[in-house]
Amino acid sequence: MNKEQTITGVIRGTGACVPKRILDNKEIAGFVDTSDEWIRERTGVRRRRIAEKETTVSMACEAGRQAVEEAGISPDEIDMILVATGSPDQIFPCTACRVQEALGADGAVGFDLNAACSGFLFAYNTAQAYITSGICRTVLVIGSESISRLVDWTDRGTCILFGDGAGAVLLQAAEGKTYRPAAHSDGSGGAALTGPGVRNRIRSIDKDGRESKTEYITMNGKDVFQFAVRKVPQVIQEVLERNELFLEDIDWFVLHQANARIVDAVARRLRLDIGKFPMNLQDYGNTSSASIPILLNELNRKGVLKKGQKLVLAGFGAGLSWGASVLDWDLER
Ligand code: COA
């Protein structure tokens, strides 16, 4: 083993699953006061997928199954299943246990992890920690969301943004360079983007027999926008410095797909060509913790990613939370 080489988690397979139902901007404009043009200009989103029959579990299972299949391993080789989700079908059993059963990953321990739209990145870092420490050899990391169920479909400020889906990567221990991630949380900014609380799921009945209002996602769009365009370039610079790399060393910047204007602003602030920032949010909207693995899977299946290329993954979202990680792409297609 070369001195620089250590044991690291290498992506051996990817997968994704999105619901069949397509909801385009024109259809949204039929039930809230908005327009296709407004949504496209302010967000870049043209359409999104909405889970009808699909669930957070079913999409996670399908994305995970594809990643395992591409890796060419048997499910009983999986040591751990991590599912990042902020919209599980149930609080428990956790989504990961359901995936474990469905895939027949009898030897795997599974748990869910919620860091909203940063969830996949933080789950990926967690998987790397288990692999580099030697505790696990094979970890399936999934981001899966039915976030449309948490959205207030009468609120034009939020309902235009989100979509459902799942993505997965199968990590396996191999000789390679271990990169240190950069990740942060700032709970003081939490009010900028919130989801429903458990206490609000138990609806109370008032004295007139009316049910209390169920909570939905609330967001201060401007605050979240400013947070993202300030913190994402910073954390990308931070992760590169930590690993003694430069912006020029990176082939692809795979960012959480929240808004095309955020991705554009990050590229501009870093003085980088927007072509290095692949996007698919026009088709899926913001799928929260699923966006990075759905995009990775698309780039992998299209053969855009080449063995030996360096990627930066960057996530950000509610918490507030944000982070970035570096990886060497090692899949040949
Ligand atoms: N259609 C038409 N008009 C809309 C609208 C919609 N869907 N949503 C808001 N507006 C209106 C507002 O009511 C406001 O009208 P007013 O000037 O008469 O008060 C006007 O458009 C401007 O609203 P504003 O909120 O300032 O727009 P914006 O340029 O900030 O865009 C977002 C709104 C939500 C698209 C933008 O703030 C954003 O993308 N933020 C980041 C959100 C995000 O990525 N969240 C997830 C992070 S993980």
CSV table of C-alpha atoms and ligand atoms in Angstrom, one decimal:
chain,number,residue,atom,x,y,z
A,1,MET,CA,0.0,0.0,0.0
A,2,ASN,CA,1.3,3.4,-0.9
A,3,LYS,CA,2.0,5.6,2.1
A,4,GLU,CA,-0.8,8.1,1.2
A,5,GLN,CA,-3.3,5.3,0.7
A,6,THR,CA,-5.6,4.3,3.5
A,7,ILE,CA,-8.8,2.4,3.7
A,8,THR,CA,-11.6,4.5,2.5
A,9,GLY,CA,-15.2,4.0,1.3
A,10,VAL,CA,-15.4,3.9,-2.5
A,11,ILE,CA,-18.7,4.2,-4.4
A,12,ARG,CA,-19.3,0.9,-6.2
A,13,GLY,CA,-22.9,1.4,-7.2
A,14,THR,CA,-25.7,4.0,-7.4
A,15,GLY,CA,-29.4,4.0,-7.8
A,16,ALA,CA,-32.5,6.2,-7.9
A,17,CYS,CA,-36.2,6.0,-7.8
A,18,VAL,CA,-38.7,8.8,-8.5
A,19,PRO,CA,-42.5,8.6,-8.5
A,20,LYS,CA,-44.4,8.2,-11.7
A,21,ARG,CA,-46.6,11.2,-11.3
A,22,ILE,CA,-45.2,14.4,-12.9
A,23,LEU,CA,-46.5,17.7,-11.6
A,24,ASP,CA,-45.5,20.6,-13.9
A,25,ASN,CA,-45.5,24.3,-13.2
A,26,LYS,CA,-48.6,24.9,-15.3
A,27,GLU,CA,-50.6,22.5,-13.2
A,28,ILE,CA,-49.5,24.2,-10.0
A,29,ALA,CA,-50.6,27.5,-11.5
A,30,GLY,CA,-54.0,26.0,-11.7
A,31,PHE,CA,-54.4,25.9,-7.9
A,32,VAL,CA,-52.1,28.6,-6.5
A,33,ASP,CA,-51.5,32.2,-7.8
A,34,THR,CA,-48.3,31.6,-9.7
A,35,SER,CA,-47.0,31.0,-13.2
A,36,ASP,CA,-44.7,28.7,-15.1
A,37,GLU,CA,-42.5,31.7,-16.0
A,38,TRP,CA,-42.2,32.9,-12.4
A,39,ILE,CA,-41.3,29.5,-11.1
A,40,ARG,CA,-38.7,28.9,-13.8
A,41,GLU,CA,-37.1,32.3,-13.5
A,42,ARG,CA,-36.9,32.3,-9.7
A,43,THR,CA,-36.0,28.6,-9.1
A,44,GLY,CA,-35.1,26.9,-12.4
A,45,VAL,CA,-37.7,24.2,-11.6
A,46,ARG,CA,-40.0,23.1,-14.5
A,47,ARG,CA,-41.6,19.9,-13.0
A,48,ARG,CA,-41.3,17.7,-10.0
A,49,ARG,CA,-42.4,14.1,-9.1
A,50,ILE,CA,-45.1,13.5,-6.5
A,51,ALA,CA,-45.4,10.3,-4.6
A,52,GLU,CA,-48.9,8.8,-4.9
A,53,LYS,CA,-48.6,5.1,-4.7
A,54,GLU,CA,-44.8,5.3,-3.8
A,55,THR,CA,-43.6,5.8,-0.3
A,56,THR,CA,-40.4,6.8,1.4
A,57,VAL,CA,-39.7,3.1,2.1
A,58,SER,CA,-40.6,1.9,-1.4
A,59,MET,CA,-38.5,4.5,-3.2
A,60,ALA,CA,-35.6,3.9,-0.7
A,61,CYS,CA,-35.8,0.1,-1.4
A,62,GLU,CA,-35.7,0.5,-5.2
A,63,ALA,CA,-32.8,3.0,-5.2
A,64,GLY,CA,-30.9,0.8,-2.7
A,65,ARG,CA,-31.6,-2.3,-4.8
A,66,GLN,CA,-30.2,-0.7,-7.9
A,67,ALA,CA,-27.0,0.4,-6.1
A,68,VAL,CA,-26.4,-3.1,-4.7
A,69,GLU,CA,-27.0,-4.6,-8.1
A,70,GLU,CA,-24.5,-2.3,-9.8
A,71,ALA,CA,-22.0,-3.0,-7.1
A,72,GLY,CA,-22.5,-6.7,-7.9
A,73,ILE,CA,-22.5,-7.7,-4.3
A,74,SER,CA,-24.9,-10.0,-2.4
A,75,PRO,CA,-27.2,-8.1,0.1
A,76,ASP,CA,-25.9,-10.2,2.9
A,77,GLU,CA,-22.5,-8.5,2.5
A,78,ILE,CA,-24.0,-5.2,3.6
A,79,ASP,CA,-22.9,-4.2,7.1
A,80,MET,CA,-24.9,-1.1,7.5
A,81,ILE,CA,-27.8,0.8,5.9
A,82,LEU,CA,-28.2,4.5,6.5
A,83,VAL,CA,-31.3,6.3,5.3
A,84,ALA,CA,-31.3,10.1,5.4
A,85,THR,CA,-34.9,11.3,5.4
A,86,GLY,CA,-36.9,14.2,6.9
A,87,SER,CA,-40.2,12.7,5.6
A,88,PRO,CA,-40.3,9.0,6.8
A,89,ASP,CA,-43.6,7.1,6.3
A,90,GLN,CA,-43.5,6.4,10.1
A,91,ILE,CA,-41.3,7.7,12.9
A,92,PHE,CA,-40.5,4.0,13.7
A,93,PRO,CA,-39.7,1.4,12.6
A,94,CYS,CA,-37.1,3.4,10.9
A,95,THR,CA,-36.9,3.4,7.1
A,96,ALA,CA,-33.5,1.7,7.2
A,97,CYS,CA,-35.0,-1.4,9.0
A,98,ARG,CA,-37.7,-1.7,6.3
A,99,VAL,CA,-35.0,-1.5,3.6
A,100,GLN,CA,-32.9,-4.1,5.4
A,101,GLU,CA,-35.8,-6.5,5.4
A,102,ALA,CA,-36.9,-5.8,1.8
A,103,LEU,CA,-33.3,-6.3,0.4
A,104,GLY,CA,-32.6,-9.3,2.5
A,105,ALA,CA,-29.6,-7.6,4.0
A,106,ASP,CA,-29.6,-9.9,7.0
A,107,GLY,CA,-26.3,-8.9,8.4
A,108,ALA,CA,-26.8,-5.2,8.2
A,109,VAL,CA,-27.6,-2.8,11.1
A,110,GLY,CA,-29.8,0.1,9.9
A,111,PHE,CA,-30.9,3.5,11.1
A,112,ASP,CA,-32.3,6.8,9.8
A,113,LEU,CA,-30.6,10.1,10.0
A,114,ASN,CA,-32.3,13.5,9.7
A,115,ALA,CA,-30.4,16.6,8.8
A,116,ALA,CA,-33.0,17.8,6.3
A,117,CYS,CA,-31.5,18.7,2.9
A,118,SER,CA,-27.9,18.1,4.3
A,119,GLY,CA,-29.0,14.6,5.4
A,120,PHE,CA,-27.4,12.6,2.5
A,121,LEU,CA,-24.1,14.3,2.9
A,122,PHE,CA,-24.0,13.8,6.7
A,123,ALA,CA,-25.0,10.1,6.2
A,124,TYR,CA,-22.3,9.7,3.6
A,125,ASN,CA,-19.8,11.1,6.1
A,126,THR,CA,-21.1,8.8,8.8
A,127,ALA,CA,-20.7,5.8,6.5
A,128,GLN,CA,-17.1,6.9,5.7
A,129,ALA,CA,-16.3,7.2,9.4
A,130,TYR,CA,-17.5,3.6,10.0
A,131,ILE,CA,-15.5,2.4,7.0
A,132,THR,CA,-12.3,4.2,7.7
A,133,SER,CA,-12.4,3.1,11.3
A,134,GLY,CA,-12.6,-0.5,10.2
A,135,ILE,CA,-16.0,-1.1,11.8
A,136,CYS,CA,-17.8,-1.7,8.5
A,137,ARG,CA,-16.7,-2.8,5.1
A,138,THR,CA,-19.9,-2.3,3.1
A,139,VAL,CA,-22.4,0.5,3.7
A,140,LEU,CA,-25.6,1.4,1.7
A,141,VAL,CA,-26.4,5.1,2.0
A,142,ILE,CA,-29.8,6.3,0.9
A,143,GLY,CA,-31.6,9.6,0.8
A,144,SER,CA,-35.4,9.2,0.4
A,145,GLU,CA,-38.2,11.8,0.7
A,146,SER,CA,-41.9,12.1,0.3
A,147,ILE,CA,-41.6,15.7,1.1
A,148,SER,CA,-44.8,16.6,-0.9
A,149,ARG,CA,-46.7,15.3,2.1
A,150,LEU,CA,-45.3,18.0,4.4
A,151,VAL,CA,-45.9,20.8,2.0
A,152,ASP,CA,-48.8,23.3,2.3
A,153,TRP,CA,-50.3,23.1,-1.2
A,154,THR,CA,-52.0,26.5,-0.7
A,155,ASP,CA,-48.6,28.3,0.0
A,156,ARG,CA,-47.1,29.4,-3.3
A,157,GLY,CA,-43.9,30.4,-1.5
A,158,THR,CA,-43.0,26.8,-0.7
A,159,CYS,CA,-45.1,24.4,-2.7
A,160,ILE,CA,-43.4,25.3,-6.0
A,161,LEU,CA,-40.0,24.1,-4.7
A,162,PHE,CA,-40.2,20.6,-3.6
A,163,GLY,CA,-40.5,17.1,-5.1
A,164,ASP,CA,-40.3,13.4,-4.0
A,165,GLY,CA,-37.7,10.7,-4.8
A,166,ALA,CA,-34.8,8.6,-3.5
A,167,GLY,CA,-31.2,8.1,-4.4
A,168,ALA,CA,-28.6,5.7,-3.1
A,169,VAL,CA,-24.9,4.8,-3.2
A,170,LEU,CA,-23.2,1.6,-2.1
A,171,LEU,CA,-19.9,2.2,-0.4
A,172,GLN,CA,-17.2,-0.4,0.0
A,173,ALA,CA,-13.9,-0.4,1.8
A,174,ALA,CA,-10.9,-0.1,-0.6
A,175,GLU,CA,-7.5,1.3,-0.7
A,176,GLY,CA,-7.7,5.0,-1.5
A,177,LYS,CA,-7.2,8.4,-0.1
A,178,THR,CA,-9.4,9.4,2.8
A,179,TYR,CA,-10.7,12.9,2.7
A,180,ARG,CA,-11.7,14.9,5.7
A,181,PRO,CA,-15.2,16.4,5.4
A,182,ALA,CA,-16.4,19.9,6.5
A,183,ALA,CA,-19.8,20.1,8.1
A,184,HIS,CA,-21.6,22.6,10.2
A,185,SER,CA,-24.8,23.3,12.1
A,186,ASP,CA,-26.3,26.6,13.3
A,187,GLY,CA,-29.4,25.9,15.4
A,188,SER,CA,-29.9,29.7,15.9
A,189,GLY,CA,-31.0,29.9,12.3
A,190,GLY,CA,-33.5,27.1,12.6
A,191,ALA,CA,-36.7,29.2,12.3
A,192,ALA,CA,-35.8,30.0,8.6
A,193,LEU,CA,-37.0,26.6,7.5
A,194,THR,CA,-39.2,24.3,9.7
A,195,GLY,CA,-41.2,21.1,9.2
A,196,PRO,CA,-44.2,19.7,11.2
A,197,GLY,CA,-43.6,18.6,14.8
A,198,VAL,CA,-44.6,15.2,16.2
A,199,ARG,CA,-47.0,17.0,18.7
A,200,ASN,CA,-48.9,18.4,15.8
A,201,ARG,CA,-49.5,15.0,14.3
A,202,ILE,CA,-51.7,14.2,17.3
A,203,ARG,CA,-54.5,16.5,16.3
A,204,SER,CA,-56.4,18.0,19.1
A,205,ILE,CA,-60.1,18.6,18.9
A,206,ASP,CA,-61.4,22.0,20.2
A,207,LYS,CA,-64.6,22.5,22.2
A,208,ASP,CA,-66.6,22.9,19.0
A,209,GLY,CA,-65.3,19.6,17.7
A,210,ARG,CA,-62.9,21.1,15.2
A,211,GLU,CA,-59.5,19.6,14.6
A,212,SER,CA,-56.6,21.8,15.2
A,213,LYS,CA,-54.5,22.8,12.1
A,214,THR,CA,-51.8,20.4,11.1
A,215,GLU,CA,-48.4,22.1,10.5
A,216,TYR,CA,-46.6,22.2,7.3
A,217,ILE,CA,-43.2,23.3,6.1
A,218,THR,CA,-42.6,27.0,6.7
A,219,MET,CA,-39.8,29.0,5.1
A,220,ASN,CA,-38.3,32.4,5.0
A,221,GLY,CA,-37.1,32.1,1.4
A,222,LYS,CA,-34.9,35.1,1.3
A,223,ASP,CA,-33.0,34.1,4.5
A,224,VAL,CA,-32.5,30.6,3.3
A,225,PHE,CA,-31.3,31.9,-0.1
A,226,GLN,CA,-28.8,34.2,1.5
A,227,PHE,CA,-27.6,31.6,4.0
A,228,ALA,CA,-26.9,29.1,1.1
A,229,VAL,CA,-25.1,31.5,-1.2
A,230,ARG,CA,-22.8,32.7,1.6
A,231,LYS,CA,-22.1,29.3,3.3
A,232,VAL,CA,-21.8,26.9,0.4
A,233,PRO,CA,-18.8,28.6,-1.3
A,234,GLN,CA,-17.2,29.0,2.2
A,235,VAL,CA,-17.6,25.3,3.1
A,236,ILE,CA,-16.3,24.2,-0.4
A,237,GLN,CA,-13.2,26.3,0.2
A,238,GLU,CA,-12.9,24.9,3.7
A,239,VAL,CA,-13.1,21.2,2.6
A,240,LEU,CA,-10.5,21.8,-0.2
A,241,GLU,CA,-8.1,23.5,2.3
A,242,ARG,CA,-8.5,20.7,4.8
A,243,ASN,CA,-7.5,18.2,2.1
A,244,GLU,CA,-4.8,20.4,0.5
A,245,LEU,CA,-6.7,20.7,-2.7
A,246,PHE,CA,-7.5,23.6,-5.0
A,247,LEU,CA,-10.6,24.4,-7.0
A,248,GLU,CA,-8.9,23.5,-10.2
A,249,ASP,CA,-8.4,19.9,-8.9
A,250,ILE,CA,-12.1,19.3,-8.8
A,251,ASP,CA,-13.9,18.0,-11.9
A,252,TRP,CA,-17.5,18.2,-10.7
A,253,PHE,CA,-19.3,20.1,-7.9
A,254,VAL,CA,-22.4,18.1,-7.1
A,255,LEU,CA,-24.6,20.5,-5.0
A,256,HIS,CA,-27.9,19.9,-3.3
A,257,GLN,CA,-30.5,20.7,-5.9
A,258,ALA,CA,-32.5,23.5,-4.2
A,259,ASN,CA,-32.6,26.3,-6.7
A,260,ALA,CA,-30.7,27.0,-10.0
A,261,ARG,CA,-30.1,30.6,-8.8
A,262,ILE,CA,-28.3,29.2,-5.7
A,263,VAL,CA,-26.1,26.9,-7.8
A,264,ASP,CA,-25.4,29.8,-10.2
A,265,ALA,CA,-24.5,32.1,-7.4
A,266,VAL,CA,-22.1,29.5,-5.8
A,267,ALA,CA,-20.3,29.0,-9.1
A,268,ARG,CA,-20.0,32.8,-9.6
A,269,ARG,CA,-18.7,33.3,-6.1
A,270,LEU,CA,-16.1,30.6,-6.6
A,271,ARG,CA,-15.3,32.1,-10.1
A,272,LEU,CA,-15.9,28.7,-11.7
A,273,ASP,CA,-17.6,27.7,-15.0
A,274,ILE,CA,-21.2,26.8,-14.3
A,275,GLY,CA,-20.6,23.7,-16.5
A,276,LYS,CA,-18.8,22.1,-13.6
A,277,PHE,CA,-22.1,22.3,-11.5
A,278,PRO,CA,-24.4,19.7,-13.0
A,279,MET,CA,-28.1,20.2,-12.3
A,280,ASN,CA,-31.3,18.2,-12.7
A,281,LEU,CA,-33.5,20.3,-10.4
A,282,GLN,CA,-35.5,21.4,-13.5
A,283,ASP,CA,-37.0,17.9,-13.6
A,284,TYR,CA,-37.3,17.0,-9.9
A,285,GLY,CA,-37.4,20.2,-7.9
A,286,ASN,CA,-35.8,20.1,-4.4
A,287,THR,CA,-36.0,16.5,-3.3
A,288,SER,CA,-34.2,17.4,0.0
A,289,SER,CA,-31.9,14.5,1.2
A,290,ALA,CA,-32.5,12.6,-2.1
A,291,SER,CA,-31.2,15.3,-4.5
A,292,ILE,CA,-27.4,14.6,-4.3
A,293,PRO,CA,-27.7,10.8,-4.8
A,294,ILE,CA,-30.4,11.2,-7.5
A,295,LEU,CA,-28.0,13.5,-9.4
A,296,LEU,CA,-25.0,11.3,-8.8
A,297,ASN,CA,-27.0,8.3,-10.2
A,298,GLU,CA,-28.0,10.3,-13.3
A,299,LEU,CA,-24.4,11.4,-13.9
A,300,ASN,CA,-23.1,7.8,-13.3
A,301,ARG,CA,-25.7,6.1,-15.6
A,302,LYS,CA,-25.1,8.7,-18.4
A,303,GLY,CA,-21.4,8.0,-18.2
A,304,VAL,CA,-20.6,11.6,-17.4
A,305,LEU,CA,-18.4,10.7,-14.4
A,306,LYS,CA,-15.1,9.1,-15.3
A,307,LYS,CA,-12.9,6.9,-13.2
A,308,GLY,CA,-10.2,9.1,-11.5
A,309,GLN,CA,-12.2,12.3,-11.4
A,310,LYS,CA,-12.6,14.3,-8.2
A,311,LEU,CA,-15.9,15.3,-7.0
A,312,VAL,CA,-17.1,17.8,-4.3
A,313,LEU,CA,-20.5,17.0,-2.8
A,314,ALA,CA,-22.1,20.0,-1.0
A,315,GLY,CA,-25.3,19.9,1.0
A,316,PHE,CA,-27.2,22.6,2.9
A,317,GLY,CA,-30.6,23.2,4.4
A,318,ALA,CA,-32.8,23.3,7.5
A,319,GLY,CA,-31.0,23.3,10.8
A,320,LEU,CA,-29.5,25.3,9.6
A,321,SER,CA,-26.9,22.8,8.4
A,322,TRP,CA,-24.3,22.7,5.6
A,323,GLY,CA,-21.2,20.7,4.6
A,324,ALA,CA,-19.0,19.5,1.8
A,325,SER,CA,-17.0,16.3,1.1
A,326,VAL,CA,-14.5,15.3,-1.5
A,327,LEU,CA,-14.4,11.9,-3.2
A,328,ASP,CA,-12.5,10.2,-6.0
A,329,TRP,CA,-14.8,8.6,-8.5
A,330,ASP,CA,-13.8,5.0,-9.1
A,331,LEU,CA,-16.6,3.5,-11.2
A,332,GLU,CA,-16.0,2.5,-14.8
A,333,ARG,CA,-19.0,2.3,-17.1
B,1,COA,N1,-45.5,32.8,-7.8
B,1,COA,C1,-45.6,34.1,-8.0
B,1,COA,N2,-45.3,35.1,-7.1
B,1,COA,C2,-44.7,34.6,-5.9
B,1,COA,C3,-44.5,33.2,-5.6
B,1,COA,C4,-44.9,32.3,-6.6
B,1,COA,N3,-44.8,31.0,-6.5
B,1,COA,N4,-43.9,33.1,-4.5
B,1,COA,C5,-43.7,34.4,-4.0
B,1,COA,N5,-44.2,35.3,-4.9
B,1,COA,C6,-44.2,36.7,-4.8
B,1,COA,C7,-44.2,37.2,-3.4
B,1,COA,O1,-45.5,37.2,-2.8
B,1,COA,C8,-43.6,38.6,-3.6
B,1,COA,O2,-44.6,39.4,-3.9
B,1,COA,P1,-44.7,41.0,-3.4
B,1,COA,O3,-43.4,41.6,-3.9
B,1,COA,O4,-45.9,41.5,-4.0
B,1,COA,O5,-44.7,40.9,-1.9
B,1,COA,C9,-42.7,38.4,-4.7
B,1,COA,O6,-43.1,37.2,-5.4
B,1,COA,C10,-41.2,38.3,-4.3
B,1,COA,O7,-41.2,37.3,-3.3
B,1,COA,P2,-39.8,36.9,-2.6
B,1,COA,O8,-40.1,35.9,-1.5
B,1,COA,O9,-39.0,38.1,-2.3
B,1,COA,O10,-39.2,36.1,-3.9
B,1,COA,P3,-37.8,35.6,-4.1
B,1,COA,O11,-37.1,36.2,-5.2
B,1,COA,O12,-37.0,35.6,-2.8
B,1,COA,O13,-38.1,34.1,-4.5
B,1,COA,C11,-38.0,31.9,-3.5
B,1,COA,C12,-38.7,33.2,-3.5
B,1,COA,C13,-38.7,31.0,-2.5
B,1,COA,C14,-38.0,31.2,-4.9
B,1,COA,C15,-36.5,32.2,-3.1
B,1,COA,O14,-36.5,33.0,-1.9
B,1,COA,C16,-35.7,30.9,-2.8
B,1,COA,O15,-35.5,30.1,-3.7
B,1,COA,N6,-35.2,30.8,-1.6
B,1,COA,C17,-34.5,29.6,-1.2
B,1,COA,C18,-35.4,28.5,-0.9
B,1,COA,C19,-34.7,27.2,-0.8
B,1,COA,O16,-33.9,26.8,-1.6
B,1,COA,N7,-35.1,26.4,0.2
B,1,COA,C20,-34.7,25.1,0.5
B,1,COA,C21,-33.3,25.1,0.9
B,1,COA,S1,-32.7,23.5,1.3
